[in-house]
PDB file of C-alpha atoms and ligand atoms in Angstrom:
ATOM      1  CA  MET A   1     102.228 105.141 111.375  1.00  0.00           C
ATOM      2  CA  GLU A   2      98.683 104.827 109.959  1.00  0.00           C
ATOM      3  CA  LYS A   3      96.886 101.954 111.721  1.00  0.00           C
ATOM      4  CA  LEU A   4      97.122  99.109 109.231  1.00  0.00           C
ATOM      5  CA  LYS A   5      96.093  95.458 109.076  1.00  0.00           C
ATOM      6  CA  ILE A   6      98.712  93.564 107.113  1.00  0.00           C
ATOM      7  CA  ALA A   7      98.405  90.179 105.386  1.00  0.00           C
ATOM      8  CA  ILE A   8     101.830  88.550 105.102  1.00  0.00           C
ATOM      9  CA  GLY A   9     102.942  85.388 103.326  1.00  0.00           C
ATOM     10  CA  CYS A  10     105.964  83.653 101.834  1.00  0.00           C
ATOM     11  CA  ASP A  11     107.213  80.506 100.181  1.00  0.00           C
ATOM     12  CA  HIS A  12     110.252  78.511 101.306  1.00  0.00           C
ATOM     13  CA  GLY A  13     112.605  80.966  99.543  1.00  0.00           C
ATOM     14  CA  GLY A  14     111.215  83.818 101.612  1.00  0.00           C
ATOM     15  CA  TYR A  15     110.562  82.028 104.874  1.00  0.00           C
ATOM     16  CA  LEU A  16     113.559  83.326 106.864  1.00  0.00           C
ATOM     17  CA  LEU A  17     113.023  86.930 105.752  1.00  0.00           C
ATOM     18  CA  LYS A  18     109.299  86.700 106.485  1.00  0.00           C
ATOM     19  CA  GLU A  19     110.151  85.663 110.058  1.00  0.00           C
ATOM     20  CA  LYS A  20     112.386  88.769 110.395  1.00  0.00           C
ATOM     21  CA  ILE A  21     109.604  90.981 109.060  1.00  0.00           C
ATOM     22  CA  ILE A  22     107.156  89.479 111.546  1.00  0.00           C
ATOM     23  CA  GLN A  23     109.587  90.274 114.374  1.00  0.00           C
ATOM     24  CA  TYR A  24     109.663  93.867 113.101  1.00  0.00           C
ATOM     25  CA  LEU A  25     105.841  94.075 112.885  1.00  0.00           C
ATOM     26  CA  ASP A  26     105.587  92.769 116.448  1.00  0.00           C
ATOM     27  CA  ALA A  27     108.189  95.282 117.632  1.00  0.00           C
ATOM     28  CA  VAL A  28     106.371  98.272 116.114  1.00  0.00           C
ATOM     29  CA  GLY A  29     102.885  97.011 117.011  1.00  0.00           C
ATOM     30  CA  VAL A  30     101.485  96.532 113.501  1.00  0.00           C
ATOM     31  CA  GLU A  31      98.542  94.110 113.320  1.00  0.00           C
ATOM     32  CA  TYR A  32      99.029  91.240 110.854  1.00  0.00           C
ATOM     33  CA  LYS A  33      97.939  87.755 109.856  1.00  0.00           C
ATOM     34  CA  ASP A  34     100.534  85.246 108.716  1.00  0.00           C
ATOM     35  CA  PHE A  35      99.216  83.281 105.713  1.00  0.00           C
ATOM     36  CA  GLY A  36     102.241  80.950 105.757  1.00  0.00           C
ATOM     37  CA  THR A  37     104.192  79.082 104.713  1.00  0.00           C
ATOM     38  CA  TYR A  38     105.344  78.190 108.203  1.00  0.00           C
ATOM     39  CA  THR A  39     108.447  76.070 107.499  1.00  0.00           C
ATOM     40  CA  LYS A  40     111.384  75.888 105.069  1.00  0.00           C
ATOM     41  CA  GLU A  41     109.719  72.963 103.222  1.00  0.00           C
ATOM     42  CA  SER A  42     109.250  73.543  99.501  1.00  0.00           C
ATOM     43  CA  THR A  43     105.881  75.097  98.667  1.00  0.00           C
ATOM     44  CA  ASP A  44     104.113  76.843  95.768  1.00  0.00           C
ATOM     45  CA  TYR A  45     104.259  80.652  95.853  1.00  0.00           C
ATOM     46  CA  PRO A  46     101.141  81.218  93.670  1.00  0.00           C
ATOM     47  CA  VAL A  47      98.927  79.632  96.344  1.00  0.00           C
ATOM     48  CA  ILE A  48     100.168  82.030  99.022  1.00  0.00           C
ATOM     49  CA  ALA A  49     100.112  85.019  96.650  1.00  0.00           C
ATOM     50  CA  LYS A  50      96.487  84.316  95.780  1.00  0.00           C
ATOM     51  CA  ALA A  51      95.400  83.927  99.426  1.00  0.00           C
ATOM     52  CA  VAL A  52      97.050  87.204 100.477  1.00  0.00           C
ATOM     53  CA  SER A  53      95.778  89.074  97.392  1.00  0.00           C
ATOM     54  CA  LYS A  54      92.190  87.951  97.974  1.00  0.00           C
ATOM     55  CA  ALA A  55      92.428  89.077 101.597  1.00  0.00           C
ATOM     56  CA  ILE A  56      93.367  92.559 100.330  1.00  0.00           C
ATOM     57  CA  VAL A  57      90.752  92.951  97.595  1.00  0.00           C
ATOM     58  CA  SER A  58      88.053  91.726 100.010  1.00  0.00           C
ATOM     59  CA  HIS A  59      89.121  94.589 102.358  1.00  0.00           C
ATOM     60  CA  GLU A  60      89.775  92.141 105.192  1.00  0.00           C
ATOM     61  CA  PHE A  61      93.321  93.556 105.262  1.00  0.00           C
ATOM     62  CA  ASP A  62      94.678  96.937 104.178  1.00  0.00           C
ATOM     63  CA  ARG A  63      97.932  95.870 102.556  1.00  0.00           C
ATOM     64  CA  GLY A  64     100.072  92.799 102.019  1.00  0.00           C
ATOM     65  CA  ILE A  65     103.685  91.689 102.126  1.00  0.00           C
ATOM     66  CA  LEU A  66     104.813  88.664 100.095  1.00  0.00           C
ATOM     67  CA  VAL A  67     108.288  87.149 100.212  1.00  0.00           C
ATOM     68  CA  CYS A  68     109.737  84.508  97.896  1.00  0.00           C
ATOM     69  CA  GLY A  69     113.285  83.863  96.698  1.00  0.00           C
ATOM     70  CA  THR A  70     113.328  86.836  94.338  1.00  0.00           C
ATOM     71  CA  GLY A  71     110.018  88.629  94.968  1.00  0.00           C
ATOM     72  CA  LEU A  72     109.320  88.166  91.275  1.00  0.00           C
ATOM     73  CA  GLY A  73     107.057  85.128  91.263  1.00  0.00           C
ATOM     74  CA  MET A  74     104.993  86.566  94.105  1.00  0.00           C
ATOM     75  CA  SER A  75     104.543  89.897  92.296  1.00  0.00           C
ATOM     76  CA  ILE A  76     103.589  88.241  88.995  1.00  0.00           C
ATOM     77  CA  ALA A  77     101.054  85.986  90.743  1.00  0.00           C
ATOM     78  CA  ALA A  78      99.574  88.740  92.926  1.00  0.00           C
ATOM     79  CA  ASN A  79      99.116  91.096  89.975  1.00  0.00           C
ATOM     80  CA  LYS A  80      96.822  88.521  88.322  1.00  0.00           C
ATOM     81  CA  ILE A  81      94.180  89.419  90.915  1.00  0.00           C
ATOM     82  CA  LYS A  82      92.077  92.444  89.901  1.00  0.00           C
ATOM     83  CA  GLY A  83      92.611  95.335  92.274  1.00  0.00           C
ATOM     84  CA  ILE A  84      96.124  94.287  93.282  1.00  0.00           C
ATOM     85  CA  ARG A  85      99.056  96.604  92.638  1.00  0.00           C
ATOM     86  CA  ALA A  86     101.998  94.467  93.732  1.00  0.00           C
ATOM     87  CA  VAL A  87     105.547  95.764  93.460  1.00  0.00           C
ATOM     88  CA  CYS A  88     108.837  93.924  93.756  1.00  0.00           C
ATOM     89  CA  VAL A  89     111.162  96.339  95.528  1.00  0.00           C
ATOM     90  CA  GLU A  90     114.919  96.216  96.143  1.00  0.00           C
ATOM     91  CA  ASN A  91     115.684  99.806  97.220  1.00  0.00           C
ATOM     92  CA  THR A  92     114.254 102.399  99.583  1.00  0.00           C
ATOM     93  CA  TYR A  93     113.477 105.021  96.899  1.00  0.00           C
ATOM     94  CA  SER A  94     111.248 102.577  95.020  1.00  0.00           C
ATOM     95  CA  ALA A  95     109.633 101.570  98.316  1.00  0.00           C
ATOM     96  CA  ARG A  96     108.621 105.190  98.958  1.00  0.00           C
ATOM     97  CA  VAL A  97     107.489 105.989  95.418  1.00  0.00           C
ATOM     98  CA  SER A  98     105.593 102.709  95.009  1.00  0.00           C
ATOM     99  CA  ARG A  99     103.321 103.998  97.734  1.00  0.00           C
ATOM    100  CA  ALA A 100     103.324 107.735  96.958  1.00  0.00           C
ATOM    101  CA  HIS A 101     102.753 107.399  93.201  1.00  0.00           C
ATOM    102  CA  ASN A 102     101.550 103.835  92.546  1.00  0.00           C
ATOM    103  CA  ASN A 103      99.497 103.258  95.706  1.00  0.00           C
ATOM    104  CA  ALA A 104     100.972  99.758  95.807  1.00  0.00           C
ATOM    105  CA  ASN A 105      98.915  97.502  98.030  1.00  0.00           C
ATOM    106  CA  ILE A 106     101.312  94.547  98.109  1.00  0.00           C
ATOM    107  CA  LEU A 107     105.059  94.723  98.713  1.00  0.00           C
ATOM    108  CA  CYS A 108     107.077  91.786  97.354  1.00  0.00           C
ATOM    109  CA  LEU A 109     110.606  91.061  98.525  1.00  0.00           C
ATOM    110  CA  GLY A 110     113.287  88.565  97.540  1.00  0.00           C
ATOM    111  CA  GLY A 111     114.658  86.712 100.535  1.00  0.00           C
ATOM    112  CA  ARG A 112     117.575  85.432  98.431  1.00  0.00           C
ATOM    113  CA  VAL A 113     118.299  88.826  96.882  1.00  0.00           C
ATOM    114  CA  ILE A 114     118.414  91.532  99.537  1.00  0.00           C
ATOM    115  CA  GLY A 115     119.816  91.551 103.054  1.00  0.00           C
ATOM    116  CA  ASP A 116     117.602  91.589 106.120  1.00  0.00           C
ATOM    117  CA  TYR A 117     118.463  95.153 107.190  1.00  0.00           C
ATOM    118  CA  LEU A 118     117.709  96.635 103.770  1.00  0.00           C
ATOM    119  CA  ALA A 119     114.490  94.615 103.616  1.00  0.00           C
ATOM    120  CA  LEU A 120     113.379  95.941 107.002  1.00  0.00           C
ATOM    121  CA  ASP A 121     114.132  99.549 105.942  1.00  0.00           C
ATOM    122  CA  ILE A 122     112.065  98.964 102.800  1.00  0.00           C
ATOM    123  CA  VAL A 123     109.183  97.554 104.856  1.00  0.00           C
ATOM    124  CA  ASP A 124     109.367 100.458 107.323  1.00  0.00           C
ATOM    125  CA  ILE A 125     109.250 103.102 104.569  1.00  0.00           C
ATOM    126  CA  TRP A 126     106.574 101.252 102.602  1.00  0.00           C
ATOM    127  CA  LEU A 127     104.293 100.987 105.626  1.00  0.00           C
ATOM    128  CA  LYS A 128     104.751 104.643 106.598  1.00  0.00           C
ATOM    129  CA  THR A 129     104.319 106.259 103.167  1.00  0.00           C
ATOM    130  CA  GLY A 130     100.885 107.413 102.018  1.00  0.00           C
ATOM    131  CA  PHE A 131      99.469 107.735  98.503  1.00  0.00           C
ATOM    132  CA  GLU A 132      99.706 111.276  97.123  1.00  0.00           C
ATOM    133  CA  GLY A 133      96.588 110.972  94.942  1.00  0.00           C
ATOM    134  CA  GLY A 134      96.010 113.816  92.436  1.00  0.00           C
ATOM    135  CA  ARG A 135      97.636 113.145  89.061  1.00  0.00           C
ATOM    136  CA  HIS A 136      98.769 109.739  90.308  1.00  0.00           C
ATOM    137  CA  LYS A 137      95.162 108.746  91.039  1.00  0.00           C
ATOM    138  CA  LEU A 138      94.152 109.759  87.494  1.00  0.00           C
ATOM    139  CA  ARG A 139      96.878 107.470  86.138  1.00  0.00           C
ATOM    140  CA  LEU A 140      95.839 104.539  88.309  1.00  0.00           C
ATOM    141  CA  ASP A 141      92.250 105.032  87.128  1.00  0.00           C
ATOM    142  CA  MET A 142      93.528 104.410  83.580  1.00  0.00           C
ATOM    143  CA  PHE A 143      94.195 100.773  84.581  1.00  0.00           C
ATOM    144  CA  GLU A 144      90.421 100.143  84.811  1.00  0.00           C
TER     145      GLU A 144
HETATM  146  C1  LIG B   1     111.587  78.914  94.702  1.00  0.00           C
HETATM  147  O1  LIG B   1     112.687  78.109  94.442  1.00  0.00           O
HETATM  148  C2  LIG B   1     111.662  80.188  93.886  1.00  0.00           C
HETATM  149  O2  LIG B   1     111.422  79.914  92.536  1.00  0.00           O
HETATM  150  C3  LIG B   1     110.659  81.195  94.416  1.00  0.00           C
HETATM  151  O3  LIG B   1     110.934  81.452  95.758  1.00  0.00           O
HETATM  152  C4  LIG B   1     110.644  82.559  93.749  1.00  0.00           C
HETATM  153  O4  LIG B   1     111.915  83.103  93.663  1.00  0.00           O
HETATM  154  C5  LIG B   1     109.869  82.655  92.535  1.00  0.00           C
HETATM  155  O5  LIG B   1     109.789  83.716  91.897  1.00  0.00           O
END
């Protein structure tokens, strides 16, 4: 796996899945910073999404993972930050193509939507897949 620095965060709806993902990152030796939240107490996902997104666009971290109840709020909030390409993913094909074609820099997951094992497969594929560039880069340039 490419050596990556990951920024990870969640709200209360994603807390348990975020803890599983952190166990996985520890097991495979991926460097990360946990931006919280750190308990199951209710919290506001836009605050965490913004903190993780800013850490990516500032180049402090290479990519991010955000977990809320559905993955939807996190992806909407993260995509408000210029330079963020956040994707809410629920299957392994989309995980792969979101990297290969869309060069997604934040992966959003729904802790109340998908099971832990599927989520960890998605994370594994998403971290290991590179951007193909070429025609896909030309399309991403059209966002500017
Ligand atoms: C929190 O209840 C829930 O709204 C949040 O985790 C997320 O699903 C938002 O999109």
